[in-house]
Amino acid sequence: MTAVRIHELRHFSRRPALGQSSPGAVSLALGEPDFPTPAPVVEAAAAALRAGDTHYADQRGLPELRAALASRLPEHPGRTWSADDVVVTHGATGALAAVVLAMVGPGDRVVIPEPAYSLYADLVVLAGGTVDFVPLGPDLHWDLAALAAALPGAAMMIFSNPSNPTGVVHRGQELEALGELLRGSGTLVVSDEAYHRLVYPGHEWMSALSVESLRDRTVQVQTFSKTYAMTGWRIGYLAGPRAVVDAAAHVHRTLNGSVNTAVQRAALAALALPDSVVDAMVDTYRQRRDLVVERLTGVAGLHLVPPEGAFYGFLRYTADRPSEEVARALAARKVLVRAGSEYGPSGEGYIRISFAASEDDLRTGLNRIVGHLAPERPGPP
């Protein structure tokens, strides 16, 4: 049985093991901010270590950190969030693993609108569940009719908002429509909201926990990685219905134990940062987003839905070549991207570009992409 499960995961998962790039190559492949972690966050961790805060923490997370996170959750009449509604995890990855492994069992069907972050499907397979991929609409937002057909009987639905890899921000009316589709069902919703602060002008983000018809069935997954440039610190959290949170907490402490204590002190410092610190990073991402849109718009053979949030562009190409082959060919031309097929069947014919990279690298990489996929329109020198 174990050998079968390992074979199934290896066959199913398209997540690449990304190594170091070759000399002269630029990477537009990683979803990692190129900003340093803000100094007050680093200083808080160092101070905690010097003070001897080097021992095990509460396995659900420091109570003061969980209380601070609970205070930021959407308020509703009759719904008061507390520290007990939150579990601090080893990044959003740990949160996703905890809730999927706690709530999905053999044979359970999980709906995933795709293209989608590949970890979702991988975790469902690990839990013994069945993935039901539902393609997005042409604008990369949900196809609500397709979801209506897929959701009955599903144990869970998982999505990200803003989305990795598409860069769309699911509108409030989409979330409300989802709540109506699920009315009367027992389907659990897992909303990965890791990029919630990275939203561009003309678009408005709403947490699934803000939607009345979703609130009591939704687990929100969050991380400090993207908002605060803390990818290597490995700290995230989840919040939602108490029974689900308790079950996920049990899985997380079994697999991981408690999160690094000094890092949790650093997370508290991150929450205390003024909005201007994050806003400055978001403004830089916006400028890079605009650069990507300008460079790729109107290029024959390429089509980009302008990113609405996050820091990804999901670029469709018309060349009749598998996306993994295109990604390898681009790597040989010294620009790293992610193959669209990594994100589900509908991702074929796309590549994902990250603009969490310097402007110089972004310009160089985009010119190499256009030069390879649309050589009739070379880039500027």
PDB file of C-alpha atoms in Angstrom, residues 220-370:
ATOM      1  CA  GLN A 220      -8.589  30.743   6.335  1.00  0.00           C
ATOM      2  CA  VAL A 221      -4.932  29.920   5.676  1.00  0.00           C
ATOM      3  CA  GLN A 222      -2.398  32.723   6.033  1.00  0.00           C
ATOM      4  CA  THR A 223       1.340  33.304   6.144  1.00  0.00           C
ATOM      5  CA  PHE A 224       3.825  36.024   7.008  1.00  0.00           C
ATOM      6  CA  SER A 225       5.955  35.035   4.006  1.00  0.00           C
ATOM      7  CA  LYS A 226       4.581  37.260   1.255  1.00  0.00           C
ATOM      8  CA  THR A 227       3.312  40.308   3.152  1.00  0.00           C
ATOM      9  CA  TYR A 228       6.417  40.784   5.285  1.00  0.00           C
ATOM     10  CA  ALA A 229       9.115  39.197   3.076  1.00  0.00           C
ATOM     11  CA  MET A 230       9.531  36.374   5.611  1.00  0.00           C
ATOM     12  CA  THR A 231       9.623  33.277   3.388  1.00  0.00           C
ATOM     13  CA  GLY A 232      12.583  31.685   5.158  1.00  0.00           C
ATOM     14  CA  TRP A 233      11.134  32.239   8.613  1.00  0.00           C
ATOM     15  CA  ARG A 234       8.476  29.567   7.978  1.00  0.00           C
ATOM     16  CA  ILE A 235       5.551  30.893   9.938  1.00  0.00           C
ATOM     17  CA  GLY A 236       1.881  30.887   9.008  1.00  0.00           C
ATOM     18  CA  TYR A 237      -1.460  30.229  10.638  1.00  0.00           C
ATOM     19  CA  LEU A 238      -5.012  29.036  10.126  1.00  0.00           C
ATOM     20  CA  ALA A 239      -8.322  30.101  11.572  1.00  0.00           C
ATOM     21  CA  GLY A 240     -11.893  28.937  11.233  1.00  0.00           C
ATOM     22  CA  PRO A 241     -14.546  26.722  12.819  1.00  0.00           C
ATOM     23  CA  ARG A 242     -13.363  25.599  16.233  1.00  0.00           C
ATOM     24  CA  ALA A 243     -13.828  21.861  15.638  1.00  0.00           C
ATOM     25  CA  VAL A 244     -11.828  21.999  12.403  1.00  0.00           C
ATOM     26  CA  VAL A 245      -9.124  24.167  13.956  1.00  0.00           C
ATOM     27  CA  ASP A 246      -8.822  21.740  16.869  1.00  0.00           C
ATOM     28  CA  ALA A 247      -8.455  18.790  14.486  1.00  0.00           C
ATOM     29  CA  ALA A 248      -5.865  20.629  12.389  1.00  0.00           C
ATOM     30  CA  ALA A 249      -3.975  21.610  15.551  1.00  0.00           C
ATOM     31  CA  HIS A 250      -3.761  17.948  16.519  1.00  0.00           C
ATOM     32  CA  VAL A 251      -2.297  17.008  13.127  1.00  0.00           C
ATOM     33  CA  HIS A 252       0.137  19.923  13.154  1.00  0.00           C
ATOM     34  CA  ARG A 253       1.522  19.145  16.596  1.00  0.00           C
ATOM     35  CA  THR A 254       1.837  15.477  15.640  1.00  0.00           C
ATOM     36  CA  LEU A 255       3.782  16.203  12.449  1.00  0.00           C
ATOM     37  CA  ASN A 256       5.649  19.363  13.435  1.00  0.00           C
ATOM     38  CA  GLY A 257       5.496  20.171  17.112  1.00  0.00           C
ATOM     39  CA  SER A 258       5.603  23.827  18.090  1.00  0.00           C
ATOM     40  CA  VAL A 259       6.828  26.608  15.833  1.00  0.00           C
ATOM     41  CA  ASN A 260      10.203  28.227  16.599  1.00  0.00           C
ATOM     42  CA  THR A 261       9.654  30.506  19.597  1.00  0.00           C
ATOM     43  CA  ALA A 262      11.901  33.386  18.516  1.00  0.00           C
ATOM     44  CA  VAL A 263      10.268  33.397  15.088  1.00  0.00           C
ATOM     45  CA  GLN A 264       6.890  33.825  16.758  1.00  0.00           C
ATOM     46  CA  ARG A 265       8.288  36.864  18.589  1.00  0.00           C
ATOM     47  CA  ALA A 266       9.408  38.163  15.214  1.00  0.00           C
ATOM     48  CA  ALA A 267       5.898  37.606  13.850  1.00  0.00           C
ATOM     49  CA  LEU A 268       4.476  39.766  16.636  1.00  0.00           C
ATOM     50  CA  ALA A 269       6.896  42.501  15.603  1.00  0.00           C
ATOM     51  CA  ALA A 270       5.751  42.145  11.995  1.00  0.00           C
ATOM     52  CA  LEU A 271       2.141  42.698  13.030  1.00  0.00           C
ATOM     53  CA  ALA A 272       3.208  45.912  14.778  1.00  0.00           C
ATOM     54  CA  LEU A 273       4.857  47.384  11.652  1.00  0.00           C
ATOM     55  CA  PRO A 274       3.216  50.501  10.231  1.00  0.00           C
ATOM     56  CA  ASP A 275       1.187  49.965   7.072  1.00  0.00           C
ATOM     57  CA  SER A 276       3.678  52.133   5.188  1.00  0.00           C
ATOM     58  CA  VAL A 277       6.280  49.349   5.325  1.00  0.00           C
ATOM     59  CA  VAL A 278       4.047  46.885   3.477  1.00  0.00           C
ATOM     60  CA  ASP A 279       2.561  49.575   1.235  1.00  0.00           C
ATOM     61  CA  ALA A 280       6.029  50.459  -0.059  1.00  0.00           C
ATOM     62  CA  MET A 281       6.633  46.862  -1.110  1.00  0.00           C
ATOM     63  CA  VAL A 282       3.198  46.600  -2.709  1.00  0.00           C
ATOM     64  CA  ASP A 283       3.831  49.782  -4.688  1.00  0.00           C
ATOM     65  CA  THR A 284       7.033  48.284  -6.059  1.00  0.00           C
ATOM     66  CA  TYR A 285       5.173  45.126  -7.066  1.00  0.00           C
ATOM     67  CA  ARG A 286       2.584  47.317  -8.773  1.00  0.00           C
ATOM     68  CA  GLN A 287       5.286  49.020 -10.824  1.00  0.00           C
ATOM     69  CA  ARG A 288       6.706  45.649 -11.820  1.00  0.00           C
ATOM     70  CA  ARG A 289       3.229  44.381 -12.639  1.00  0.00           C
ATOM     71  CA  ASP A 290       2.723  47.372 -14.933  1.00  0.00           C
ATOM     72  CA  LEU A 291       6.065  46.634 -16.601  1.00  0.00           C
ATOM     73  CA  VAL A 292       5.004  43.029 -17.265  1.00  0.00           C
ATOM     74  CA  VAL A 293       1.646  44.078 -18.696  1.00  0.00           C
ATOM     75  CA  GLU A 294       3.215  46.742 -20.927  1.00  0.00           C
ATOM     76  CA  ARG A 295       5.909  44.414 -22.250  1.00  0.00           C
ATOM     77  CA  LEU A 296       3.603  41.497 -23.038  1.00  0.00           C
ATOM     78  CA  THR A 297       0.456  43.253 -24.237  1.00  0.00           C
ATOM     79  CA  GLY A 298       0.006  43.132 -27.991  1.00  0.00           C
ATOM     80  CA  VAL A 299       2.749  40.585 -28.625  1.00  0.00           C
ATOM     81  CA  ALA A 300       1.609  38.185 -31.338  1.00  0.00           C
ATOM     82  CA  GLY A 301       1.271  34.633 -30.039  1.00  0.00           C
ATOM     83  CA  LEU A 302       1.123  35.675 -26.378  1.00  0.00           C
ATOM     84  CA  HIS A 303      -1.820  36.587 -24.139  1.00  0.00           C
ATOM     85  CA  LEU A 304      -1.768  37.826 -20.557  1.00  0.00           C
ATOM     86  CA  VAL A 305      -4.749  38.493 -18.312  1.00  0.00           C
ATOM     87  CA  PRO A 306      -3.408  41.521 -16.382  1.00  0.00           C
ATOM     88  CA  PRO A 307      -2.628  40.411 -12.823  1.00  0.00           C
ATOM     89  CA  GLU A 308      -5.121  41.743 -10.286  1.00  0.00           C
ATOM     90  CA  GLY A 309      -3.175  40.656  -7.212  1.00  0.00           C
ATOM     91  CA  ALA A 310      -0.230  38.547  -5.978  1.00  0.00           C
ATOM     92  CA  PHE A 311       2.982  38.828  -8.018  1.00  0.00           C
ATOM     93  CA  TYR A 312       2.408  36.411 -10.875  1.00  0.00           C
ATOM     94  CA  GLY A 313       1.561  36.677 -14.532  1.00  0.00           C
ATOM     95  CA  PHE A 314       0.032  33.582 -16.125  1.00  0.00           C
ATOM     96  CA  LEU A 315       1.130  33.892 -19.740  1.00  0.00           C
ATOM     97  CA  ARG A 316      -0.604  31.947 -22.496  1.00  0.00           C
ATOM     98  CA  TYR A 317       1.329  31.165 -25.652  1.00  0.00           C
ATOM     99  CA  THR A 318      -0.014  29.834 -28.957  1.00  0.00           C
ATOM    100  CA  ALA A 319       2.996  27.718 -29.929  1.00  0.00           C
ATOM    101  CA  ASP A 320       2.004  24.043 -30.066  1.00  0.00           C
ATOM    102  CA  ARG A 321       4.504  22.866 -27.452  1.00  0.00           C
ATOM    103  CA  PRO A 322       4.102  21.405 -23.949  1.00  0.00           C
ATOM    104  CA  SER A 323       4.689  23.944 -21.206  1.00  0.00           C
ATOM    105  CA  GLU A 324       7.396  21.818 -19.573  1.00  0.00           C
ATOM    106  CA  GLU A 325       9.267  21.822 -22.859  1.00  0.00           C
ATOM    107  CA  VAL A 326       8.876  25.594 -23.137  1.00  0.00           C
ATOM    108  CA  ALA A 327      10.143  26.068 -19.583  1.00  0.00           C
ATOM    109  CA  ARG A 328      13.209  23.909 -20.340  1.00  0.00           C
ATOM    110  CA  ALA A 329      13.889  25.826 -23.547  1.00  0.00           C
ATOM    111  CA  LEU A 330      13.654  29.130 -21.705  1.00  0.00           C
ATOM    112  CA  ALA A 331      15.988  27.839 -18.994  1.00  0.00           C
ATOM    113  CA  ALA A 332      18.507  27.061 -21.732  1.00  0.00           C
ATOM    114  CA  ARG A 333      18.112  30.707 -22.782  1.00  0.00           C
ATOM    115  CA  LYS A 334      18.833  31.722 -19.198  1.00  0.00           C
ATOM    116  CA  VAL A 335      15.410  32.693 -17.911  1.00  0.00           C
ATOM    117  CA  LEU A 336      13.636  30.472 -15.396  1.00  0.00           C
ATOM    118  CA  VAL A 337       9.835  30.241 -15.334  1.00  0.00           C
ATOM    119  CA  ARG A 338       7.306  27.650 -14.153  1.00  0.00           C
ATOM    120  CA  ALA A 339       5.494  25.375 -16.579  1.00  0.00           C
ATOM    121  CA  GLY A 340       1.752  25.933 -16.578  1.00  0.00           C
ATOM    122  CA  SER A 341       1.075  22.195 -16.414  1.00  0.00           C
ATOM    123  CA  GLU A 342       2.420  22.240 -12.851  1.00  0.00           C
ATOM    124  CA  TYR A 343      -0.827  23.953 -11.854  1.00  0.00           C
ATOM    125  CA  GLY A 344      -3.320  21.532 -13.355  1.00  0.00           C
ATOM    126  CA  PRO A 345      -4.574  20.260 -16.719  1.00  0.00           C
ATOM    127  CA  SER A 346      -5.824  23.684 -17.832  1.00  0.00           C
ATOM    128  CA  GLY A 347      -2.387  25.157 -17.217  1.00  0.00           C
ATOM    129  CA  GLU A 348      -1.028  23.508 -20.347  1.00  0.00           C
ATOM    130  CA  GLY A 349      -0.167  26.176 -22.892  1.00  0.00           C
ATOM    131  CA  TYR A 350       0.845  28.652 -20.173  1.00  0.00           C
ATOM    132  CA  ILE A 351       3.946  29.617 -18.232  1.00  0.00           C
ATOM    133  CA  ARG A 352       3.961  31.377 -14.881  1.00  0.00           C
ATOM    134  CA  ILE A 353       6.112  34.463 -14.481  1.00  0.00           C
ATOM    135  CA  SER A 354       6.937  35.849 -11.039  1.00  0.00           C
ATOM    136  CA  PHE A 355       7.579  39.565 -10.764  1.00  0.00           C
ATOM    137  CA  ALA A 356       8.946  39.235  -7.240  1.00  0.00           C
ATOM    138  CA  ALA A 357      12.317  39.968  -8.839  1.00  0.00           C
ATOM    139  CA  SER A 358      14.378  43.074  -9.495  1.00  0.00           C
ATOM    140  CA  GLU A 359      13.287  45.354 -12.324  1.00  0.00           C
ATOM    141  CA  ASP A 360      16.542  44.666 -14.192  1.00  0.00           C
ATOM    142  CA  ASP A 361      16.028  40.900 -13.971  1.00  0.00           C
ATOM    143  CA  LEU A 362      12.409  41.308 -14.951  1.00  0.00           C
ATOM    144  CA  ARG A 363      13.234  43.326 -18.080  1.00  0.00           C
ATOM    145  CA  THR A 364      15.961  40.873 -19.070  1.00  0.00           C
ATOM    146  CA  GLY A 365      13.765  37.847 -18.472  1.00  0.00           C
ATOM    147  CA  LEU A 366      10.762  39.268 -20.333  1.00  0.00           C
ATOM    148  CA  ASN A 367      12.921  40.119 -23.337  1.00  0.00           C
ATOM    149  CA  ARG A 368      14.261  36.567 -23.400  1.00  0.00           C
ATOM    150  CA  ILE A 369      10.737  35.137 -23.151  1.00  0.00           C
ATOM    151  CA  VAL A 370       9.446  37.320 -25.979  1.00  0.00           C
TER     152      VAL A 370
END
